[in-house]
mmCIF file of C-alpha atoms in Angstrom:
data_model
loop_
_atom_site.group_PDB
_atom_site.id
_atom_site.type_symbol
_atom_site.label_atom_id
_atom_site.label_comp_id
_atom_site.label_asym_id
_atom_site.label_seq_id
_atom_site.Cartn_x
_atom_site.Cartn_y
_atom_site.Cartn_z
ATOM 1 C CA MET A 21 61.278 -11.185 -83.611
ATOM 2 C CA THR A 22 63.942 -8.327 -82.924
ATOM 3 C CA THR A 23 65.214 -6.815 -86.203
ATOM 4 C CA THR A 24 68.818 -5.179 -85.902
ATOM 5 C CA THR A 25 69.143 -1.976 -88.129
ATOM 6 C CA THR A 26 72.524 -0.574 -88.956
ATOM 7 C CA TYR A 27 72.591 3.272 -89.173
ATOM 8 C CA ILE A 28 74.909 5.776 -90.741
ATOM 9 C CA ALA A 29 74.427 9.213 -89.035
ATOM 10 C CA PHE A 30 75.685 11.980 -91.386
ATOM 11 C CA LEU A 31 76.470 14.899 -89.111
ATOM 12 C CA ARG A 32 76.395 18.453 -90.119
ATOM 13 C CA ALA A 33 78.558 21.207 -88.563
ATOM 14 C CA VAL A 34 81.042 18.726 -86.986
ATOM 15 C CA ASN A 35 84.696 19.700 -87.206
ATOM 16 C CA VAL A 36 84.193 22.844 -89.340
ATOM 17 C CA GLY A 37 83.873 26.646 -88.151
ATOM 18 C CA GLY A 38 86.008 26.148 -84.995
ATOM 19 C CA ARG A 39 83.569 23.408 -83.804
ATOM 20 C CA THR A 40 85.976 20.560 -82.952
ATOM 21 C CA VAL A 41 84.831 17.259 -81.662
ATOM 22 C CA LYS A 42 87.359 14.193 -81.308
ATOM 23 C CA MET A 43 85.668 11.020 -82.659
ATOM 24 C CA GLU A 44 86.388 9.204 -79.457
ATOM 25 C CA ARG A 45 83.996 11.885 -77.646
ATOM 26 C CA LEU A 46 81.530 11.791 -80.444
ATOM 27 C CA ARG A 47 81.462 7.791 -80.319
ATOM 28 C CA ALA A 48 80.826 8.136 -76.595
ATOM 29 C CA LEU A 49 77.996 10.606 -76.902
ATOM 30 C CA PHE A 50 76.212 7.744 -79.161
ATOM 31 C CA ALA A 51 76.876 5.086 -76.731
ATOM 32 C CA GLU A 52 75.612 7.138 -74.075
ATOM 33 C CA LEU A 53 72.273 6.623 -75.762
ATOM 34 C CA GLY A 54 72.395 3.084 -75.928
ATOM 35 C CA LEU A 55 73.442 2.431 -79.209
ATOM 36 C CA GLY A 56 75.211 -0.461 -80.533
ATOM 37 C CA ASN A 57 78.314 -1.132 -82.189
ATOM 38 C CA VAL A 58 79.122 2.629 -82.401
ATOM 39 C CA ARG A 59 81.793 3.286 -84.579
ATOM 40 C CA SER A 60 82.969 6.636 -86.734
ATOM 41 C CA TYR A 61 84.631 7.332 -89.868
ATOM 42 C CA ILE A 62 86.952 10.229 -90.691
ATOM 43 C CA GLN A 63 86.506 13.499 -88.782
ATOM 44 C CA SER A 64 83.877 14.978 -90.882
ATOM 45 C CA GLY A 65 80.985 13.408 -88.645
ATOM 46 C CA ASN A 66 80.026 10.040 -90.005
ATOM 47 C CA VAL A 67 78.842 7.795 -87.061
ATOM 48 C CA PHE A 68 77.559 3.958 -87.668
ATOM 49 C CA PHE A 69 75.586 2.173 -85.056
ATOM 50 C CA THR A 70 73.168 -0.486 -84.722
ATOM 51 C CA THR A 71 69.507 -0.444 -82.942
ATOM 52 C CA ASP A 72 66.911 -3.105 -82.136
ATOM 53 C CA GLY A 73 63.429 -2.760 -83.328
ATOM 54 C CA PRO A 74 61.587 -1.192 -85.923
ATOM 55 C CA ALA A 75 63.153 0.965 -88.571
ATOM 56 C CA GLY A 76 60.140 2.709 -89.859
ATOM 57 C CA ALA A 77 59.688 6.689 -90.369
ATOM 58 C CA PRO A 78 58.113 7.410 -86.785
ATOM 59 C CA GLU A 79 60.929 5.523 -85.124
ATOM 60 C CA ARG A 80 63.458 7.183 -87.368
ATOM 61 C CA ALA A 81 62.260 10.701 -86.563
ATOM 62 C CA ALA A 82 62.235 10.033 -82.849
ATOM 63 C CA LEU A 83 65.748 8.635 -83.066
ATOM 64 C CA THR A 84 66.963 11.461 -84.926
ATOM 65 C CA ARG A 85 65.577 13.952 -82.574
ATOM 66 C CA ARG A 86 66.925 12.131 -79.600
ATOM 67 C CA ILE A 87 70.308 11.956 -81.157
ATOM 68 C CA GLU A 88 70.295 15.833 -81.889
ATOM 69 C CA GLU A 89 69.099 16.758 -78.648
ATOM 70 C CA HIS A 90 71.848 14.561 -76.621
ATOM 71 C CA LEU A 91 74.289 16.223 -78.945
ATOM 72 C CA GLU A 92 73.126 19.846 -78.611
ATOM 73 C CA GLN A 93 73.200 19.142 -74.835
ATOM 74 C CA ALA A 94 76.676 17.797 -74.826
ATOM 75 C CA LEU A 95 78.372 19.931 -77.098
ATOM 76 C CA GLY A 96 76.538 23.506 -76.697
ATOM 77 C CA TYR A 97 75.266 23.886 -80.513
ATOM 78 C CA PRO A 98 73.074 22.211 -82.545
ATOM 79 C CA VAL A 99 74.096 19.501 -84.860
ATOM 80 C CA PRO A 100 71.704 18.427 -87.636
ATOM 81 C CA VAL A 101 71.744 14.758 -87.882
ATOM 82 C CA MET A 102 70.453 12.818 -91.247
ATOM 83 C CA LEU A 103 70.081 9.382 -90.431
ATOM 84 C CA ARG A 104 70.110 6.391 -93.457
ATOM 85 C CA THR A 105 70.077 2.752 -93.100
ATOM 86 C CA VAL A 106 73.277 1.007 -94.967
ATOM 87 C CA ASP A 107 70.802 -0.337 -97.285
ATOM 88 C CA GLU A 108 69.625 3.113 -98.242
ATOM 89 C CA VAL A 109 73.068 4.573 -98.620
ATOM 90 C CA ALA A 110 73.937 1.261 -100.834
ATOM 91 C CA GLY A 111 70.477 1.798 -102.934
ATOM 92 C CA LEU A 112 71.230 5.478 -103.646
ATOM 93 C CA LEU A 113 75.094 4.645 -104.848
ATOM 94 C CA ALA A 114 73.849 1.812 -107.094
ATOM 95 C CA ALA A 115 71.449 4.192 -108.738
ATOM 96 C CA ASP A 116 74.635 5.721 -110.050
ATOM 97 C CA HIS A 117 72.979 9.370 -110.562
ATOM 98 C CA PHE A 118 76.338 10.854 -111.729
ATOM 99 C CA ARG A 119 76.779 8.096 -114.461
ATOM 100 C CA GLU A 120 76.573 10.568 -117.459
ATOM 101 C CA VAL A 121 78.809 13.262 -115.740
ATOM 102 C CA GLU A 122 81.952 14.067 -117.288
ATOM 103 C CA VAL A 123 84.539 14.226 -114.325
ATOM 104 C CA THR A 124 87.160 16.980 -114.931
ATOM 105 C CA PRO A 125 89.748 18.596 -112.468
ATOM 106 C CA ASP A 126 87.192 21.288 -111.909
ATOM 107 C CA VAL A 127 84.279 18.972 -111.283
ATOM 108 C CA ARG A 128 83.050 17.437 -107.910
ATOM 109 C CA LEU A 129 80.255 14.925 -107.476
ATOM 110 C CA VAL A 130 78.343 15.379 -104.105
ATOM 111 C CA VAL A 131 75.693 13.591 -102.477
ATOM 112 C CA ALA A 132 73.649 16.292 -100.319
ATOM 113 C CA PHE A 133 71.929 14.198 -97.490
ATOM 114 C CA LEU A 134 68.493 16.145 -96.561
ATOM 115 C CA SER A 135 66.186 16.346 -93.468
ATOM 116 C CA GLU A 136 63.418 17.407 -95.825
ATOM 117 C CA PRO A 137 62.432 16.878 -99.419
ATOM 118 C CA LEU A 138 63.358 19.628 -101.692
ATOM 119 C CA PRO A 139 60.654 21.944 -102.307
ATOM 120 C CA ALA A 140 58.201 20.792 -104.838
ATOM 121 C CA GLU A 141 58.771 24.013 -107.050
ATOM 122 C CA LEU A 142 62.394 23.320 -107.450
ATOM 123 C CA ALA A 143 62.322 22.033 -110.961
ATOM 124 C CA LEU A 144 65.121 19.409 -111.532
ATOM 125 C CA PRO A 145 67.657 19.182 -113.046
ATOM 126 C CA HIS A 146 68.429 22.685 -111.679
ATOM 127 C CA ARG A 147 71.503 25.034 -112.331
ATOM 128 C CA SER A 148 72.338 27.711 -110.106
ATOM 129 C CA PRO A 149 72.366 31.387 -111.635
ATOM 130 C CA LYS A 150 76.229 31.392 -111.883
ATOM 131 C CA GLY A 151 76.423 27.900 -113.217
ATOM 132 C CA ASP A 152 78.484 26.585 -110.363
ATOM 133 C CA VAL A 153 75.919 24.131 -109.209
ATOM 134 C CA GLU A 154 73.888 21.503 -110.942
ATOM 135 C CA VAL A 155 71.298 19.371 -108.922
ATOM 136 C CA LEU A 156 70.695 16.468 -111.329
ATOM 137 C CA GLY A 157 67.944 14.798 -109.032
ATOM 138 C CA ALA A 158 66.738 14.041 -105.752
ATOM 139 C CA ASP A 159 64.674 11.655 -103.872
ATOM 140 C CA PRO A 160 63.160 12.389 -100.363
ATOM 141 C CA GLY A 161 66.515 12.023 -98.458
ATOM 142 C CA ALA A 162 69.293 13.085 -100.966
ATOM 143 C CA ALA A 163 70.241 15.311 -103.690
ATOM 144 C CA TYR A 164 72.884 14.689 -106.533
ATOM 145 C CA VAL A 165 75.023 17.679 -107.035
ATOM 146 C CA VAL A 166 77.662 18.502 -109.588
ATOM 147 C CA ILE A 167 80.039 21.098 -108.259
ATOM 148 C CA HIS A 168 81.971 23.304 -110.876
ATOM 149 C CA LEU A 169 84.741 24.675 -109.203
ATOM 150 C CA ARG A 170 85.746 28.527 -109.579
ATOM 151 C CA ASP A 171 89.417 29.028 -109.462
ATOM 152 C CA GLY A 172 89.858 25.785 -107.753
ATOM 153 C CA LYS A 173 86.947 26.652 -104.935
ATOM 154 C CA TRP A 174 83.496 25.532 -104.187
ATOM 155 C CA VAL A 175 82.017 28.885 -103.950
ATOM 156 C CA THR A 176 78.226 28.163 -103.435
ATOM 157 C CA LYS A 177 76.729 27.638 -100.182
ATOM 158 C CA ASP A 178 73.130 27.664 -101.065
ATOM 159 C CA MET A 179 72.647 24.584 -103.530
ATOM 160 C CA PHE A 180 68.994 24.736 -103.921
ATOM 161 C CA GLY A 181 67.831 28.382 -103.631
ATOM 162 C CA LYS A 182 66.121 30.055 -100.713
ATOM 163 C CA GLY A 183 62.890 27.743 -100.668
ATOM 164 C CA TYR A 184 64.835 25.062 -98.974
ATOM 165 C CA ARG A 185 64.333 24.911 -95.214
ATOM 166 C CA GLY A 186 65.589 21.883 -94.103
ATOM 167 C CA SER A 187 69.183 20.739 -93.005
ATOM 168 C CA VAL A 188 71.625 19.410 -95.686
ATOM 169 C CA THR A 189 75.012 17.963 -95.061
ATOM 170 C CA SER A 190 77.143 16.984 -98.231
ATOM 171 C CA ARG A 191 79.584 14.257 -98.756
ATOM 172 C CA PHE A 192 81.666 13.739 -101.861
ATOM 173 C CA LEU A 193 80.462 10.642 -103.782
ATOM 174 C CA HIS A 194 84.033 8.865 -103.468
ATOM 175 C CA THR A 195 83.787 9.550 -99.671
ATOM 176 C CA THR A 196 80.041 8.490 -99.357
ATOM 177 C CA GLU A 197 81.348 5.113 -101.258
ATOM 178 C CA LYS A 198 84.032 4.810 -98.566
ATOM 179 C CA ILE A 199 81.420 5.643 -95.748
ATOM 180 C CA LEU A 200 79.234 2.643 -97.004
ATOM 181 C CA ALA A 201 82.371 0.464 -97.192
ATOM 182 C CA ALA A 202 83.560 1.102 -93.549
ATOM 183 C CA ALA A 203 79.758 0.717 -92.205
ATOM 184 C CA ARG A 204 79.479 -2.592 -93.567
ATOM 185 C CA LYS A 205 82.337 -3.987 -91.712
ATOM 186 C CA ALA A 206 81.553 -5.848 -88.769
#
């Protein structure tokens, strides 16, 4: 029996810092890997696709490496990829990690997708020394972050301190909700 899994690939370093990739090209690169039903959502590097077969950790790690290697070869720079199933993203949103946060014009709610779990020594909740970042909690694949803007700007680049060695790509909570809705469309 073959199982079809729908993944959302959250890409880091796409369409920032002068590295521009049209979504049509990005979809074509995923299709070149034999992935099915490839679609994208907005220009920040969110790609949906299906695969047939097992969706366990070893298979996901191999698929992630395959995508990252293909993107780097085609684009000429590394593009970290955080793969999540539609069900995983739905679960993290349903958990409502931000339910007790008062949203003001200077507050942004962020889902930080992680390539590796946060270091065990990072006590959660965690607040940055300047108080502009609060990490409310985390699971192995994501951290739930409140950003307090300074003069209307997101200043902090290092959300987890110097101990985190993995890759991170962040999406605002409302954008993550829209990404999930788009991924669910057939």
